[in-house]
mmCIF file with all atom_site columns, C-alpha atoms in Angstrom:
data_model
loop_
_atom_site.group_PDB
_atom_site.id
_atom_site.type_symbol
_atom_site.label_atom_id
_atom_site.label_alt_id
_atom_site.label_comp_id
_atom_site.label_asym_id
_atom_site.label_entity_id
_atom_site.label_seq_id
_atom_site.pdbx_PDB_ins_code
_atom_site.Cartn_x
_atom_site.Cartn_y
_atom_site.Cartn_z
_atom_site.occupancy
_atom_site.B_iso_or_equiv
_atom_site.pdbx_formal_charge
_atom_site.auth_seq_id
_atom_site.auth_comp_id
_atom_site.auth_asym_id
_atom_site.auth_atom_id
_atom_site.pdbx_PDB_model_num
ATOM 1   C CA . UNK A 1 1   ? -6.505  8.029  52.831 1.00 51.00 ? 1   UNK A CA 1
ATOM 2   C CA . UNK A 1 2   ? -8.912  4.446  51.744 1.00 52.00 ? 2   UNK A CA 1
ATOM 3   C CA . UNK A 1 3   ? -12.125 4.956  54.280 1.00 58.00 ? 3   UNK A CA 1
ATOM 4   C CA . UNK A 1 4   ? -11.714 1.125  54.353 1.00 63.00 ? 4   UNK A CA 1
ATOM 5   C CA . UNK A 1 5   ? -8.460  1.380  55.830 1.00 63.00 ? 5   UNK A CA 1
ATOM 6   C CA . UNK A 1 6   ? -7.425  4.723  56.995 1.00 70.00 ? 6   UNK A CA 1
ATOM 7   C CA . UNK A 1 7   ? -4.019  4.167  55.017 1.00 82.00 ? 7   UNK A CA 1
ATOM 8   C CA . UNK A 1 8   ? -2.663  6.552  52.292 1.00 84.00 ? 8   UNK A CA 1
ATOM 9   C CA . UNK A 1 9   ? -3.304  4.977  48.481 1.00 88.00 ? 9   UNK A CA 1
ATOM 10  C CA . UNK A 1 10  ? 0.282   4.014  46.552 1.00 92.00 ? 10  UNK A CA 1
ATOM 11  C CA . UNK A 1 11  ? 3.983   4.005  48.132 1.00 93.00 ? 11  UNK A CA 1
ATOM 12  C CA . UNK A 1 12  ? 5.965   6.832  49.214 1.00 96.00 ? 12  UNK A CA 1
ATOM 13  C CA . UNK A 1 13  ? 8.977   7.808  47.223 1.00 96.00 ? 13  UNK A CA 1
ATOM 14  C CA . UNK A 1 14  ? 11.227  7.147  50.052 1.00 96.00 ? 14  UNK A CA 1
ATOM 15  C CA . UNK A 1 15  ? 9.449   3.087  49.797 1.00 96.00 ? 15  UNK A CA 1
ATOM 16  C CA . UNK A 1 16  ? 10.158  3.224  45.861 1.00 95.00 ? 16  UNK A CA 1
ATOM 17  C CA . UNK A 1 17  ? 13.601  4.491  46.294 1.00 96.00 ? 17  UNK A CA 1
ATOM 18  C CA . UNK A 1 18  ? 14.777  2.046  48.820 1.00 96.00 ? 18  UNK A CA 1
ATOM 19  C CA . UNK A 1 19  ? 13.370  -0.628 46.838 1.00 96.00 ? 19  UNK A CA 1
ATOM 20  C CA . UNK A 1 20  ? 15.438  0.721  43.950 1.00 95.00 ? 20  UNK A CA 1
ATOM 21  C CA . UNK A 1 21  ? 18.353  0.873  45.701 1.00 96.00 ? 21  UNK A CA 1
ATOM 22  C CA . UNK A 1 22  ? 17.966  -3.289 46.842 1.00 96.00 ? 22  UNK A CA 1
ATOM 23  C CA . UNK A 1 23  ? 18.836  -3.936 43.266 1.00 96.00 ? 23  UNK A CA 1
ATOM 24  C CA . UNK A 1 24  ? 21.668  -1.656 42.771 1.00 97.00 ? 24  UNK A CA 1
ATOM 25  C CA . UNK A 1 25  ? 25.395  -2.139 43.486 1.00 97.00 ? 25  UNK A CA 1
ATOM 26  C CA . UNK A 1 26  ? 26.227  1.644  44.245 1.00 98.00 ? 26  UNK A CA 1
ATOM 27  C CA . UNK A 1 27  ? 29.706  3.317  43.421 1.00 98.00 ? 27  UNK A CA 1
ATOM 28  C CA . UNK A 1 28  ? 31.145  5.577  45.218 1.00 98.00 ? 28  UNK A CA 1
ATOM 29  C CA . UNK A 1 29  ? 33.127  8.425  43.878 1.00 98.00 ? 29  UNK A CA 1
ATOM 30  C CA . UNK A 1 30  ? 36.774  6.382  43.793 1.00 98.00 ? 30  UNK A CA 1
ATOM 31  C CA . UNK A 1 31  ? 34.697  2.813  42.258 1.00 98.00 ? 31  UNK A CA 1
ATOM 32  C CA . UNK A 1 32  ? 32.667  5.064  39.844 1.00 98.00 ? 32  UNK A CA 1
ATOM 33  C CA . UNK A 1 33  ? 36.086  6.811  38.890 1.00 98.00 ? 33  UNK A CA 1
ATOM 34  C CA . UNK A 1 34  ? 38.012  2.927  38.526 1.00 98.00 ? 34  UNK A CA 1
ATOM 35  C CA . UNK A 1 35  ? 34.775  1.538  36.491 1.00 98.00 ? 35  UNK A CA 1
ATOM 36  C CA . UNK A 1 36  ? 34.780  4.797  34.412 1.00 97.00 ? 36  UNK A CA 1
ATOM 37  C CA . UNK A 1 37  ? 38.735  3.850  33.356 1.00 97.00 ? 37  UNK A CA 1
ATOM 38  C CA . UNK A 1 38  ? 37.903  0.101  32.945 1.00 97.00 ? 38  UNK A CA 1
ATOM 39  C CA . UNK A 1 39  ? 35.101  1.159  30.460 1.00 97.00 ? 39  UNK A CA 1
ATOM 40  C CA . UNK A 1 40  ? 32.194  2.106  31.979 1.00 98.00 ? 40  UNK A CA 1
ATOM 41  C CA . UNK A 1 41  ? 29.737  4.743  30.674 1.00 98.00 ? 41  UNK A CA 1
ATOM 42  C CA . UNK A 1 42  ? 29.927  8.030  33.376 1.00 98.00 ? 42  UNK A CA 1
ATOM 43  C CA . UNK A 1 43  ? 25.898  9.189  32.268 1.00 98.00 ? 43  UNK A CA 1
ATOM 44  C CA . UNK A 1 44  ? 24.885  12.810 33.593 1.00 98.00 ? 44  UNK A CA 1
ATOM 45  C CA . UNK A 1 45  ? 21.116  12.955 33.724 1.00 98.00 ? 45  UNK A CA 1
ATOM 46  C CA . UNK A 1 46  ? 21.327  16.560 35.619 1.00 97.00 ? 46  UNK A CA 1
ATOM 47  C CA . UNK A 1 47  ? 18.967  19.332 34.163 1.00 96.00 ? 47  UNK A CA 1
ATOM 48  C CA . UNK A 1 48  ? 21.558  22.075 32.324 1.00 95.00 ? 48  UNK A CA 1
ATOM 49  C CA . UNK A 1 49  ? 20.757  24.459 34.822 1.00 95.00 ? 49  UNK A CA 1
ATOM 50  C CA . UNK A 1 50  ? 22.221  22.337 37.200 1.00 95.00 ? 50  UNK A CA 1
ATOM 51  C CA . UNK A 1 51  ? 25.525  21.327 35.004 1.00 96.00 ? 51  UNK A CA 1
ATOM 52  C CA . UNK A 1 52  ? 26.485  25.098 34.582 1.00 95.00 ? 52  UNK A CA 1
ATOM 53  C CA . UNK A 1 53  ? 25.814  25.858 38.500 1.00 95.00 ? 53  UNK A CA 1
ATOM 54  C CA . UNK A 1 54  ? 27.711  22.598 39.826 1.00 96.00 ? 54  UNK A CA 1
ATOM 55  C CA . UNK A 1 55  ? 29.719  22.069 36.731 1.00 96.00 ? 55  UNK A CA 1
ATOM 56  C CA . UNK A 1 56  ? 30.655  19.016 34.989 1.00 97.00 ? 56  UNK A CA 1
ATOM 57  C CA . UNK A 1 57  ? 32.630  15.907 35.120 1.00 97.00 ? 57  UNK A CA 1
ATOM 58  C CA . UNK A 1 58  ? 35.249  15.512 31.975 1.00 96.00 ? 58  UNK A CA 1
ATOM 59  C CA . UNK A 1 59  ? 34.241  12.879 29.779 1.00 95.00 ? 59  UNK A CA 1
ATOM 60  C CA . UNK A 1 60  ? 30.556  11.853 31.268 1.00 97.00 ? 60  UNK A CA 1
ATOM 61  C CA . UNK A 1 61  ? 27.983  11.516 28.616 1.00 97.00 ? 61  UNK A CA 1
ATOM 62  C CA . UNK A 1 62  ? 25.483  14.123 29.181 1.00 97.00 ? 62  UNK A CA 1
ATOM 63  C CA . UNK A 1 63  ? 21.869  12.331 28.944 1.00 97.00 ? 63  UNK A CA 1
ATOM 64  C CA . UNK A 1 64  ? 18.769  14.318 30.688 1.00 92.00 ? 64  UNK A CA 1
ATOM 65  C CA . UNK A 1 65  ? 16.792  12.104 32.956 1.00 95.00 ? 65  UNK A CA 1
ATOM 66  C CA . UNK A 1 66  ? 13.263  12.071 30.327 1.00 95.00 ? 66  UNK A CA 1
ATOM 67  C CA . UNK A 1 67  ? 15.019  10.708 27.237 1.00 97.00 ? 67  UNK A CA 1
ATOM 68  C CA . UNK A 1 68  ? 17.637  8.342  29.396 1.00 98.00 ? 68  UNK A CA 1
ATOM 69  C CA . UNK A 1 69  ? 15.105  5.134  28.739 1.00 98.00 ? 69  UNK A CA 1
ATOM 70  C CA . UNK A 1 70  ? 15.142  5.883  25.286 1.00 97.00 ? 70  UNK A CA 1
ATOM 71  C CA . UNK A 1 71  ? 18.815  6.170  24.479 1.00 98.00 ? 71  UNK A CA 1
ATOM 72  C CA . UNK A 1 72  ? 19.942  3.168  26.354 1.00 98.00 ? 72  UNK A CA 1
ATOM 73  C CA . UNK A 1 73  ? 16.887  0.060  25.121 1.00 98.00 ? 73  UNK A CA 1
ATOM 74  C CA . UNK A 1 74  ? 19.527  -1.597 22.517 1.00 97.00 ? 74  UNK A CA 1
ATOM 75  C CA . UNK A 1 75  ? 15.497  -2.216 21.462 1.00 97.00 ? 75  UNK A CA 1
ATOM 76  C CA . UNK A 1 76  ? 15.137  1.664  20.748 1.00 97.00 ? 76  UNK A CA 1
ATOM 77  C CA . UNK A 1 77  ? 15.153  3.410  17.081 1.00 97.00 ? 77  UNK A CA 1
ATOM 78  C CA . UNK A 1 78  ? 16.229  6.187  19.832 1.00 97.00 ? 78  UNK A CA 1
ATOM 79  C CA . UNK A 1 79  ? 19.602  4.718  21.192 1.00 97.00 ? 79  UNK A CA 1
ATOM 80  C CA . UNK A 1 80  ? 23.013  5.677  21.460 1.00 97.00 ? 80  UNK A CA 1
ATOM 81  C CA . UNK A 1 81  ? 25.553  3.468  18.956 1.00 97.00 ? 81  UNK A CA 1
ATOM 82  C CA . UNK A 1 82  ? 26.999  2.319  22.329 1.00 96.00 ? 82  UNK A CA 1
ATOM 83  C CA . UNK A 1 83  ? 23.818  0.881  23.936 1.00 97.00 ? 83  UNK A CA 1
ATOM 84  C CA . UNK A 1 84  ? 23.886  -2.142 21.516 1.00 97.00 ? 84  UNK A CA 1
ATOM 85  C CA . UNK A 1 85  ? 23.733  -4.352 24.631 1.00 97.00 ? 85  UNK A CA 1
ATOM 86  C CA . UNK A 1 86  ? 22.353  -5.413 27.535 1.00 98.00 ? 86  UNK A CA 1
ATOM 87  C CA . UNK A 1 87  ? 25.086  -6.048 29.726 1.00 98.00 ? 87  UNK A CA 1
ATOM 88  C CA . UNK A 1 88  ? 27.131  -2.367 29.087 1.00 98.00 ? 88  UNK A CA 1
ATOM 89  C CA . UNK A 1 89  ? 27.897  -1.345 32.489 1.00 98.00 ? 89  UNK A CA 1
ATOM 90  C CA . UNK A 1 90  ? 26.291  2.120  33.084 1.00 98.00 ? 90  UNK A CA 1
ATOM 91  C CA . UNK A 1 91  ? 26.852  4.462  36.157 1.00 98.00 ? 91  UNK A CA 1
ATOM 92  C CA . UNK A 1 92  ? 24.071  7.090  36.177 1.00 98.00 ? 92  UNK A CA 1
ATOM 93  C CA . UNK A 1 93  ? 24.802  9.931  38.233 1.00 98.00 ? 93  UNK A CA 1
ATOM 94  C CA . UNK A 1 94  ? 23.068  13.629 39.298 1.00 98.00 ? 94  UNK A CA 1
ATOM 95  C CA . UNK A 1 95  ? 23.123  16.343 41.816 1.00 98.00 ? 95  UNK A CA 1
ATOM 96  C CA . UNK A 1 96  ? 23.417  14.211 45.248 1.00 97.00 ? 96  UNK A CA 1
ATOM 97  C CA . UNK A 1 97  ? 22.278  10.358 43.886 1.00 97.00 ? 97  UNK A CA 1
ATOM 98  C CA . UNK A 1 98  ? 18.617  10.067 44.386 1.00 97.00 ? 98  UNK A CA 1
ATOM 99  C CA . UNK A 1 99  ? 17.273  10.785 41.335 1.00 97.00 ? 99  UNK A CA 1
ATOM 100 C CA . UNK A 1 100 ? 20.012  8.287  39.523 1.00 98.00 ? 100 UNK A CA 1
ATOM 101 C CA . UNK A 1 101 ? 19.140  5.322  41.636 1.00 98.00 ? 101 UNK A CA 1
ATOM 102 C CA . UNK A 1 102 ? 15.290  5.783  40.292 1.00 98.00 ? 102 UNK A CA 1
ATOM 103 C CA . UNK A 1 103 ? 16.979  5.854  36.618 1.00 98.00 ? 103 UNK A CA 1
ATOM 104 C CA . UNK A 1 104 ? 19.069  3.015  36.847 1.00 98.00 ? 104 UNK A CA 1
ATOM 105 C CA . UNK A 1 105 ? 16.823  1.239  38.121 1.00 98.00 ? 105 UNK A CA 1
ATOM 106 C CA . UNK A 1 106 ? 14.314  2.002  35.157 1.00 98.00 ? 106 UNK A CA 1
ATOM 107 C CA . UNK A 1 107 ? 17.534  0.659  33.190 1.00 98.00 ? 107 UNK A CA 1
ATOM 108 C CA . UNK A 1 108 ? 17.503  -2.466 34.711 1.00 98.00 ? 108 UNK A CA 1
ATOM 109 C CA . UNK A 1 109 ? 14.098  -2.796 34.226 1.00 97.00 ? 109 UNK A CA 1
ATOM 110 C CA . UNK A 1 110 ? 15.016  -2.600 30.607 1.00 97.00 ? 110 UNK A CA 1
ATOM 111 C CA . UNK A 1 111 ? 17.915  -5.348 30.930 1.00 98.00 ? 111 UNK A CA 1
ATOM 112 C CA . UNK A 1 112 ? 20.934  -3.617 31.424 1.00 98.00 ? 112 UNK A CA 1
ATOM 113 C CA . UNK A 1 113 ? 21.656  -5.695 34.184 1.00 97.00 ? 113 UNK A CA 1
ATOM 114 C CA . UNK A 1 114 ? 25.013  -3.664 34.555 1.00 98.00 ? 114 UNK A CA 1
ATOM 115 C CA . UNK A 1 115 ? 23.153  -0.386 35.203 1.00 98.00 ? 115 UNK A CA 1
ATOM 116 C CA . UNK A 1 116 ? 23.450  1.472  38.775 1.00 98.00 ? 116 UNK A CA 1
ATOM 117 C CA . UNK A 1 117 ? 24.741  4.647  39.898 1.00 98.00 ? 117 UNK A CA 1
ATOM 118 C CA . UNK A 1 118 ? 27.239  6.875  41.643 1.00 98.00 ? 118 UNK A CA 1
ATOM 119 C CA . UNK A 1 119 ? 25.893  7.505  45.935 1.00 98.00 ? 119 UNK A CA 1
ATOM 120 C CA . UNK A 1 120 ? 26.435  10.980 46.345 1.00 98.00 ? 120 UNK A CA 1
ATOM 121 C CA . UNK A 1 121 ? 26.085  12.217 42.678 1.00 98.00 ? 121 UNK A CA 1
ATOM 122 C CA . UNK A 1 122 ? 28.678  14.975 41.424 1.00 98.00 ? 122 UNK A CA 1
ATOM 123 C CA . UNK A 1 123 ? 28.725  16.565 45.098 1.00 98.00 ? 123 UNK A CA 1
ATOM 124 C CA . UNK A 1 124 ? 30.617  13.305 46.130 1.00 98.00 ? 124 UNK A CA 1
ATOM 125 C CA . UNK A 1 125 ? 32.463  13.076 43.303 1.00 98.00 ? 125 UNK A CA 1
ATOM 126 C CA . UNK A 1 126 ? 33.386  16.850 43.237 1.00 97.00 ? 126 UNK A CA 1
ATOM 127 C CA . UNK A 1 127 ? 34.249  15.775 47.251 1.00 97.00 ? 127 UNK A CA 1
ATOM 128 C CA . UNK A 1 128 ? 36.778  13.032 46.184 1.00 98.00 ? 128 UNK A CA 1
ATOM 129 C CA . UNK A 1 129 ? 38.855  15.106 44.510 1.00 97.00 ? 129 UNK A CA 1
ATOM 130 C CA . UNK A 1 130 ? 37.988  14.051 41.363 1.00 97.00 ? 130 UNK A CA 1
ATOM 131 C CA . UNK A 1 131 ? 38.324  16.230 37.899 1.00 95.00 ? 131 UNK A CA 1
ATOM 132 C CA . UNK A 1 132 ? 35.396  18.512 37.197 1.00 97.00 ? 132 UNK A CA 1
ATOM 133 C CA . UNK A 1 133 ? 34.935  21.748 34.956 1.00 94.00 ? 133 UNK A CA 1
ATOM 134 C CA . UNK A 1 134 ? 34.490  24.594 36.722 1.00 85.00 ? 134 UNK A CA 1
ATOM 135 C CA . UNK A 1 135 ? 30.423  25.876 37.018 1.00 81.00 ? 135 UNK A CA 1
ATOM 136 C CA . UNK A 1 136 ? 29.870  28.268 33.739 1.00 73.00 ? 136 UNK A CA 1
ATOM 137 C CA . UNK A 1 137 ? 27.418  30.555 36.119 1.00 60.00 ? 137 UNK A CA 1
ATOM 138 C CA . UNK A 1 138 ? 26.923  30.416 39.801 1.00 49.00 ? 138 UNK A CA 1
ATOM 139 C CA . UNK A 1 139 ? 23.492  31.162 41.599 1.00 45.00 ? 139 UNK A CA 1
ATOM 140 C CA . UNK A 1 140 ? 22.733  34.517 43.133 1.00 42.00 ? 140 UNK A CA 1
ATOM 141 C CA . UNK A 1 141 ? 22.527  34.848 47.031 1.00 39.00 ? 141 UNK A CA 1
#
């Protein structure tokens, strides 16, 4: 806490992740799984661990969260081929969709005006039905 003003310095993550969520038009598992067939990019950003507890959805590019900036700036020596442009629409997704709303919004903030992500994450895709690999390892008890 400021003596001045008895508040706490910065923002709380739940104020930064609202805010990044303002600027995002969300998916949910079924408009995640239509954009995905109409050419959107399905982008994992879940630690490994987490991929081979939960498992995996067929076909998502697998991109962990602190190299995601990197790969995607068509300005980057970094990139992917396919992030040659600013308006390729992106759906970021991880565990339960808190930590891919903070990463598509750092996309955005890079241009790709397209970017946003999948509410839920895998566990609401996994809940739809959709396709996913089986976990390689589960965790013990």
């Amino acid at each position: 806490m400021t003596a001045a003003t008895g508040t706490l310095p910065g923002r709380s993550i739940d104020d930064i992740l609202a805010e990044a969520r303002t600027r995002l038009a969300r998916l949910d598992a079924d408009q995640a799984r239509l954009a995905a067939a109409e050419g959107a990019v399905l982008v994992d950003i879940r630690p490994a661990a987490q991929r081979a507890t939960e498992g995996e959805i067929p076909g998502a590019l697998i991109i962990e969260r602190n190299v995601l900036e990197w790969r995607f700036d068509p300005r980057s020596d970094a990139r992917l081929d396919i992030a040659d442009r600013f308006d390729l629409p992106v759906v970021v997704f991880c565990s339960e969709g808190y930590t891919s709303s903070l990463a598509a919004a750092a996309l955005q903030d890079l241009g790709l005006h397209r970017a946003t992500d999948l509410a839920g994450g895998f566990h609401a895709w996994k809940a739809a039905g959709h396709p996913v690999t089986e976990a390689a390892t589960t965790l013990a008890g």
